[in-house]
């Protein structure tokens, strides 16, 4: 069976002597694995077998359960600019790791949404230097959670229905100041509710247009990150690496500021 799919490379692994096995996220089938035969001997294969490479792939499959074979490729984008910024690269690796754990060959109907989210996030990391990487991260996590079916509802207190929320309990929702007195959750305010709601509801690139200072974004990011890890039930190795790089960058900036003073 032959088919053409738009796909982005999430992960690569050597296969036998000269082949490469690609873990791909596709528009139509979610995550799949595909083999590139003779890739290590082909210079052209580098254009579409690197992590983050986005291409239209011609695939062949022997039977319904056989392994996909890459029969041809038309590269579209390789997001090369990511290699110039370590923290952006680490964040992109985190996004890819999250997508890697999606079910194989899913048919939920949301496969294209995950693909578009990943492409938009990578594009902004590469091209939109005026958008905070923290904003990109929290939008990705919130949208990803939404597509998995775990979209938080901040419209009203889950206990009394009051249009107020000051405590967020991940497995239950938000609580107002009265109902949340005995609730062990994360403190939020109206501004945080609006930012999270915007990230969830806004479409395409507009979702990343978040107007808040970096300190506020970092606080929201810390909460959303915990929410994402909770609902996906995973600890991400690439996220730990990203955090280490951000701490080094922050320390370096502080050191340079102190020297200038």
Phi, psi and omega in degrees: 000125179256145178203160175241133181222147168276128186215152175236138184281123177266324187200150176232155178210141176295148181220116186057214189274317187236004184260163176229135176260124182257134167263120190240149167251126185241161179290324191258332188235012182070223183269134177221165172249143180216143183260134173252108183283137178067020185298325183288346178258354185252124177290324183293330182297338178300330183293338184228008180248002178277151174306138181080357178294131181246122187213163166266117184253137170266122185244144174238140178222128179270100181084173184285335183252001182286167179283138175292140176241132177281117184258348180180162182207142173239097182299141179245315184201138179245358179051047184299329183300339179300328183291349182269353182222111187297319181291322176295320178295317179296322179293319177298322178295324176296316178300317180295321180296319178300316180291330181298331182273004173294151180300142178290139175047052180289153176226039183284339183100353180254010185302320181292331180294318178296318180297313180296322178298315180296314180297315179298318181294317178294319179300315181293320177300327181275318193253332187255081183289346180276354178260128182298138176296333177295319177296318179299317182296311184290328175295315179302312183296317181292316179295318180300314178299319179300315182291336175282348181100018182240050181280119179292141179256112182253018186288328184196162176300130183287344182269318185238349179086002180292140181282066181204148177205121180237347179230128178250115174255113191309315186273001183231321182129205181255153180232144178285177184297328180282311184285340184266008184300324183254011183267131177269098181211198182257134182286132175225168176225185184297322180296318179294318177302317182293320180294314180294318178297319178299313181299324181285321190264329182294148183261147173051227188291334182296337180298332184274354180277082183251124183259094179201151179287164187297325180297316178294319179298320181295323178293314178298318180300320181297324179286312182297323178298317178295321178298315182297316179295326180292312185284334177269348178057045180217150167252127187260120180300319181291333177291321177300318179295317178300316180298319178299316179296318180295323178294320178296316179298318180296316180296321179295318179296319178296319178297318179292323179295317179295324179294319180293330179286000000 
